[in-house]
Amino acid sequence: MSWSSTAGALARLGSALRWDSCRVRRVQSVGVLVAGIAVLSIAPQVVFGFQHGFLPVPSKWIYSGTYFLGGAWIAAQNQGWRICDQHAGRFAIGGMICGIAAVLMGQWAIETADPISLVFGIGWLPRLVLASLTVISAWSLSFGIIGCSNRVAPLLSVRRGVPEMIAYLAAAGFWVYLVHHPLVALLHLDLKLLLPGVSPEIKWALTLMTTLGLSLGSYHAFIRGSRLAATIGLELESSQKAAAGVGETDLDRVNPERTNNRETVTAGSLRRVA
């Protein structure tokens, strides 16, 4: 069953129960949160510790799927992103607080894990608390970042053209997302075997810098300006176009509403100046 059919089935159920759209959205939101917390309570290794295999791990797929499903539902609601904009600061601060608590509690849970089976030695109540903090932090930080970005975007769009470095990183960001996971896994395994006595902080820094370097380097050398980049929406605006003062970017072409919003913001700014 696809995400769209699941959402449609829930909407039909709400209609049969004579629920309004607001109540349906609440049920969807609570359902996604409960599903994520339940999966993470059963298998905290999805986020904390180590959970990988040759075949896809079902718990990891289900947990990640809750965020894809929740994002699809939010995107389908015209009012969804306005909540992020209105409460961006609260979401960000609350998410950081829950995130710090989840990291500290997760480190404690990892220390209790069995060295062979990697099963955590904590009870169900700590698992539930850890899972709740993690899921709430993930959603809150995501909403906070989206809201802050939406607030900053109109300020940048008033300018004629996006700074070249920002446009480059924005275009390369999706490529980094696509290729970083196998690089991180291989680097972690290599560093564990080759540098067993080095501190985890140094290994983390080496993995971060190497992964970003290889991802951005491969994008610059092989992907930028290629047919693949145009196919998956990574085509950068040309330097000649930016120099000419044309403000349309790849994001504008994908989402025409950005162009309309920019024109509205520019007109509003001119009226305030007048």
GROMACS .gro file of C-alpha atoms in nm:
model
  274
    1MET     CA    1   0.000   0.000   0.000
    2SER     CA    2   0.142   0.338  -0.103
    3TRP     CA    3   0.160   0.649   0.113
    4SER     CA    4  -0.110   0.821  -0.095
    5SER     CA    5  -0.351   0.528  -0.065
    6THR     CA    6  -0.288   0.515   0.311
    7ALA     CA    7  -0.363   0.886   0.345
    8GLY     CA    8  -0.673   0.847   0.128
    9ALA     CA    9  -0.798   0.554   0.336
   10LEU     CA   10  -0.757   0.755   0.656
   11ALA     CA   11  -0.937   1.051   0.500
   12ARG     CA   12  -1.227   0.826   0.395
   13LEU     CA   13  -1.238   0.679   0.745
   14GLY     CA   14  -1.258   1.029   0.890
   15SER     CA   15  -1.539   1.115   0.651
   16ALA     CA   16  -1.729   0.802   0.753
   17LEU     CA   17  -1.690   0.898   1.118
   18ARG     CA   18  -1.800   1.254   1.035
   19TRP     CA   19  -1.466   1.401   1.137
   20ASP     CA   20  -1.369   1.742   1.009
   21SER     CA   21  -1.038   1.795   0.830
   22CYS     CA   22  -0.876   1.936   1.144
   23ARG     CA   23  -0.951   1.621   1.341
   24VAL     CA   24  -0.821   1.402   1.058
   25ARG     CA   25  -0.493   1.596   1.059
   26ARG     CA   26  -0.463   1.551   1.434
   27VAL     CA   27  -0.516   1.175   1.403
   28GLN     CA   28  -0.256   1.160   1.127
   29SER     CA   29  -0.004   1.356   1.333
   30VAL     CA   30  -0.056   1.148   1.645
   31GLY     CA   31  -0.042   0.827   1.442
   32VAL     CA   32   0.292   0.918   1.285
   33LEU     CA   33   0.440   1.015   1.623
   34VAL     CA   34   0.314   0.700   1.795
   35ALA     CA   35   0.443   0.478   1.513
   36GLY     CA   36   0.790   0.634   1.527
   37ILE     CA   37   0.807   0.610   1.906
   38ALA     CA   38   0.686   0.249   1.901
   39VAL     CA   39   0.946   0.137   1.646
   40LEU     CA   40   1.227   0.318   1.827
   41SER     CA   41   1.121   0.172   2.161
   42ILE     CA   42   1.141  -0.180   2.020
   43ALA     CA   43   1.462  -0.121   1.823
   44PRO     CA   44   1.654   0.182   1.959
   45GLN     CA   45   1.952   0.071   1.747
   46VAL     CA   46   1.777   0.236   1.454
   47VAL     CA   47   1.920   0.566   1.582
   48PHE     CA   48   2.155   0.476   1.866
   49GLY     CA   49   2.433   0.224   1.834
   50PHE     CA   50   2.485   0.017   1.520
   51GLN     CA   51   2.218  -0.140   1.301
   52HIS     CA   52   2.317  -0.243   0.951
   53GLY     CA   53   2.293  -0.553   0.741
   54PHE     CA   54   2.330  -0.683   0.387
   55LEU     CA   55   1.951  -0.679   0.348
   56PRO     CA   56   1.738  -0.376   0.445
   57VAL     CA   57   1.649  -0.369   0.814
   58PRO     CA   58   1.268  -0.354   0.850
   59SER     CA   59   1.270  -0.141   1.164
   60LYS     CA   60   1.491   0.120   0.997
   61TRP     CA   61   1.264   0.132   0.693
   62ILE     CA   62   0.948   0.165   0.902
   63TYR     CA   63   1.098   0.433   1.126
   64SER     CA   64   1.223   0.638   0.830
   65GLY     CA   65   0.890   0.583   0.656
   66THR     CA   66   0.703   0.761   0.934
   67TYR     CA   67   0.888   1.082   0.847
   68PHE     CA   68   0.828   1.045   0.474
   69LEU     CA   69   0.459   0.979   0.539
   70GLY     CA   70   0.430   1.270   0.781
   71GLY     CA   71   0.606   1.502   0.538
   72ALA     CA   72   0.374   1.397   0.255
   73TRP     CA   73   0.069   1.466   0.469
   74ILE     CA   74   0.199   1.806   0.577
   75ALA     CA   75   0.286   1.902   0.220
   76ALA     CA   76  -0.068   1.813   0.113
   77GLN     CA   77  -0.209   2.063   0.363
   78ASN     CA   78  -0.188   2.427   0.258
   79GLN     CA   79  -0.183   2.536   0.622
   80GLY     CA   80   0.092   2.295   0.728
   81TRP     CA   81   0.399   2.506   0.662
   82ARG     CA   82   0.242   2.822   0.805
   83ILE     CA   83   0.260   2.663   1.148
   84CYS     CA   84   0.633   2.614   1.097
   85ASP     CA   85   0.675   2.980   1.004
   86GLN     CA   86   0.471   3.110   1.296
   87HIS     CA   87   0.638   2.896   1.563
   88ALA     CA   88   0.986   2.846   1.416
   89GLY     CA   89   1.170   2.967   1.725
   90ARG     CA   90   0.968   2.752   1.963
   91PHE     CA   91   1.013   2.445   1.747
   92ALA     CA   92   1.389   2.501   1.720
   93ILE     CA   93   1.446   2.564   2.091
   94GLY     CA   94   1.224   2.277   2.201
   95GLY     CA   95   1.387   2.045   1.950
   96MET     CA   96   1.736   2.133   2.070
   97ILE     CA   97   1.642   2.073   2.434
   98CYS     CA   98   1.488   1.734   2.356
   99GLY     CA   99   1.778   1.651   2.125
  100ILE     CA  100   2.042   1.717   2.391
  101ALA     CA  101   1.848   1.506   2.640
  102ALA     CA  102   1.811   1.226   2.384
  103VAL     CA  103   2.184   1.225   2.301
  104LEU     CA  104   2.285   1.208   2.667
  105MET     CA  105   2.035   0.934   2.740
  106GLY     CA  106   2.132   0.749   2.424
  107GLN     CA  107   2.499   0.745   2.525
  108TRP     CA  108   2.400   0.594   2.858
  109ALA     CA  109   2.188   0.331   2.681
  110ILE     CA  110   2.473   0.237   2.446
  111GLU     CA  111   2.700   0.173   2.743
  112THR     CA  112   2.453  -0.087   2.871
  113ALA     CA  113   2.442  -0.277   2.540
  114ASP     CA  114   2.567  -0.634   2.516
  115PRO     CA  115   2.903  -0.635   2.331
  116ILE     CA  116   2.805  -0.936   2.120
  117SER     CA  117   2.434  -0.898   2.042
  118LEU     CA  118   2.432  -0.516   2.082
  119VAL     CA  119   2.096  -0.546   2.261
  120PHE     CA  120   2.039  -0.259   2.503
  121GLY     CA  121   2.025  -0.348   2.870
  122ILE     CA  122   1.766  -0.087   2.964
  123GLY     CA  123   1.401  -0.143   3.055
  124TRP     CA  124   1.093  -0.051   2.860
  125LEU     CA  125   1.030   0.275   3.044
  126PRO     CA  126   1.377   0.419   2.959
  127ARG     CA  127   1.330   0.295   2.602
  128LEU     CA  128   0.997   0.477   2.579
  129VAL     CA  129   1.145   0.799   2.719
  130LEU     CA  130   1.446   0.779   2.486
  131ALA     CA  131   1.226   0.711   2.184
  132SER     CA  132   0.987   0.995   2.271
  133LEU     CA  133   1.268   1.248   2.316
  134THR     CA  134   1.429   1.141   1.989
  135VAL     CA  135   1.113   1.154   1.777
  136ILE     CA  136   0.993   1.484   1.925
  137SER     CA  137   1.337   1.634   1.875
  138ALA     CA  138   1.353   1.521   1.512
  139TRP     CA  139   1.014   1.665   1.421
  140SER     CA  140   1.060   1.986   1.621
  141LEU     CA  141   1.404   2.061   1.478
  142SER     CA  142   1.279   1.990   1.126
  143PHE     CA  143   0.985   2.226   1.169
  144GLY     CA  144   1.209   2.490   1.327
  145ILE     CA  145   1.465   2.476   1.048
  146ILE     CA  146   1.194   2.489   0.782
  147GLY     CA  147   1.028   2.785   0.951
  148CYS     CA  148   1.354   2.977   0.991
  149SER     CA  149   1.445   2.906   0.628
  150ASN     CA  150   1.107   3.031   0.509
  151ARG     CA  151   1.161   3.353   0.702
  152VAL     CA  152   1.507   3.410   0.558
  153ALA     CA  153   1.418   3.313   0.200
  154PRO     CA  154   1.214   3.628   0.119
  155LEU     CA  155   1.501   3.846   0.239
  156LEU     CA  156   1.738   3.672  -0.001
  157SER     CA  157   1.488   3.666  -0.286
  158VAL     CA  158   1.463   4.048  -0.286
  159ARG     CA  159   1.816   4.050  -0.424
  160ARG     CA  160   1.864   3.994  -0.795
  161GLY     CA  161   2.011   3.649  -0.799
  162VAL     CA  162   2.138   3.413  -0.530
  163PRO     CA  163   2.504   3.433  -0.424
  164GLU     CA  164   2.705   3.186  -0.630
  165MET     CA  165   2.836   2.990  -0.331
  166ILE     CA  166   2.486   2.946  -0.184
  167ALA     CA  167   2.349   2.835  -0.520
  168TYR     CA  168   2.636   2.589  -0.560
  169LEU     CA  169   2.589   2.434  -0.215
  170ALA     CA  170   2.212   2.419  -0.262
  171ALA     CA  171   2.250   2.232  -0.589
  172ALA     CA  172   2.515   1.999  -0.447
  173GLY     CA  173   2.320   1.930  -0.128
  174PHE     CA  174   2.091   1.669  -0.280
  175TRP     CA  175   2.386   1.488  -0.436
  176VAL     CA  176   2.561   1.482  -0.098
  177TYR     CA  177   2.244   1.334   0.050
  178LEU     CA  178   2.235   1.059  -0.213
  179VAL     CA  179   2.597   0.941  -0.182
  180HIS     CA  180   2.697   1.011   0.178
  181HIS     CA  181   2.558   0.701   0.348
  182PRO     CA  182   2.785   0.434   0.191
  183LEU     CA  183   3.084   0.664   0.233
  184VAL     CA  184   3.012   0.714   0.603
  185ALA     CA  185   2.967   0.340   0.659
  186LEU     CA  186   3.289   0.245   0.478
  187LEU     CA  187   3.492   0.517   0.649
  188HIS     CA  188   3.365   0.418   0.993
  189LEU     CA  189   3.460   0.056   0.933
  190ASP     CA  190   3.802   0.147   0.794
  191LEU     CA  191   3.882   0.381   1.081
  192LYS     CA  192   3.768   0.124   1.334
  193LEU     CA  193   4.007  -0.136   1.190
  194LEU     CA  194   4.299   0.089   1.096
  195LEU     CA  195   4.293   0.332   1.389
  196PRO     CA  196   4.154   0.140   1.688
  197GLY     CA  197   4.331   0.357   1.944
  198VAL     CA  198   4.219   0.695   1.809
  199SER     CA  199   3.944   0.880   1.997
  200PRO     CA  200   3.589   0.870   1.854
  201GLU     CA  201   3.588   1.251   1.821
  202ILE     CA  202   3.884   1.243   1.581
  203LYS     CA  203   3.728   0.958   1.383
  204TRP     CA  204   3.404   1.155   1.359
  205ALA     CA  205   3.588   1.464   1.232
  206LEU     CA  206   3.783   1.259   0.976
  207THR     CA  207   3.465   1.091   0.856
  208LEU     CA  208   3.280   1.421   0.826
  209MET     CA  209   3.553   1.602   0.633
  210THR     CA  210   3.629   1.307   0.406
  211THR     CA  211   3.264   1.240   0.326
  212LEU     CA  212   3.189   1.603   0.247
  213GLY     CA  213   3.508   1.634   0.045
  214LEU     CA  214   3.440   1.324  -0.165
  215SER     CA  215   3.072   1.410  -0.212
  216LEU     CA  216   3.133   1.770  -0.317
  217GLY     CA  217   3.435   1.670  -0.525
  218SER     CA  218   3.242   1.404  -0.716
  219TYR     CA  219   2.958   1.650  -0.774
  220HIS     CA  220   3.195   1.916  -0.907
  221ALA     CA  221   3.393   1.676  -1.126
  222PHE     CA  222   3.125   1.444  -1.265
  223ILE     CA  223   2.772   1.569  -1.193
  224ARG     CA  224   2.768   1.948  -1.229
  225GLY     CA  225   2.635   2.045  -1.570
  226SER     CA  226   2.566   1.685  -1.673
  227ARG     CA  227   2.245   1.530  -1.800
  228LEU     CA  228   2.207   1.350  -1.469
  229ALA     CA  229   2.211   1.683  -1.285
  230ALA     CA  230   1.938   1.819  -1.512
  231THR     CA  231   1.735   1.500  -1.473
  232ILE     CA  232   1.727   1.505  -1.093
  233GLY     CA  233   1.696   1.884  -1.067
  234LEU     CA  234   2.052   1.984  -0.976
  235GLU     CA  235   2.122   2.217  -1.270
  236LEU     CA  236   2.282   2.543  -1.157
  237GLU     CA  237   2.198   2.876  -1.310
  238SER     CA  238   2.479   2.990  -1.535
  239SER     CA  239   2.720   3.256  -1.423
  240GLN     CA  240   2.628   3.463  -1.728
  241LYS     CA  241   2.264   3.461  -1.622
  242ALA     CA  242   2.350   3.562  -1.267
  243ALA     CA  243   2.582   3.836  -1.392
  244ALA     CA  244   2.305   3.969  -1.614
  245GLY     CA  245   2.089   4.014  -1.306
  246VAL     CA  246   1.828   3.751  -1.384
  247GLY     CA  247   1.695   3.628  -1.051
  248GLU     CA  248   1.531   3.303  -1.164
  249THR     CA  249   1.696   2.999  -1.010
  250ASP     CA  250   1.641   2.626  -1.033
  251LEU     CA  251   1.410   2.649  -0.733
  252ASP     CA  252   1.203   2.910  -0.916
  253ARG     CA  253   1.167   2.684  -1.217
  254VAL     CA  254   1.064   2.390  -1.002
  255ASN     CA  255   0.828   2.598  -0.787
  256PRO     CA  256   0.680   2.897  -0.972
  257GLU     CA  257   0.523   3.020  -0.647
  258ARG     CA  258   0.871   3.130  -0.536
  259THR     CA  259   0.883   3.376  -0.824
  260ASN     CA  260   0.537   3.510  -0.740
  261ASN     CA  261   0.629   3.541  -0.372
  262ARG     CA  262   0.949   3.725  -0.459
  263GLU     CA  263   0.759   3.972  -0.675
  264THR     CA  264   0.510   4.027  -0.392
  265VAL     CA  265   0.788   4.087  -0.140
  266THR     CA  266   0.968   4.324  -0.376
  267ALA     CA  267   0.650   4.523  -0.440
  268GLY     CA  268   0.581   4.541  -0.069
  269SER     CA  269   0.931   4.667   0.000
  270LEU     CA  270   0.893   4.940  -0.261
  271ARG     CA  271   0.563   5.051  -0.109
  272ARG     CA  272   0.720   5.074   0.236
  273VAL     CA  273   1.006   5.282   0.096
  274ALA     CA  274   0.759   5.512  -0.080
   0.00000   0.00000   0.00000
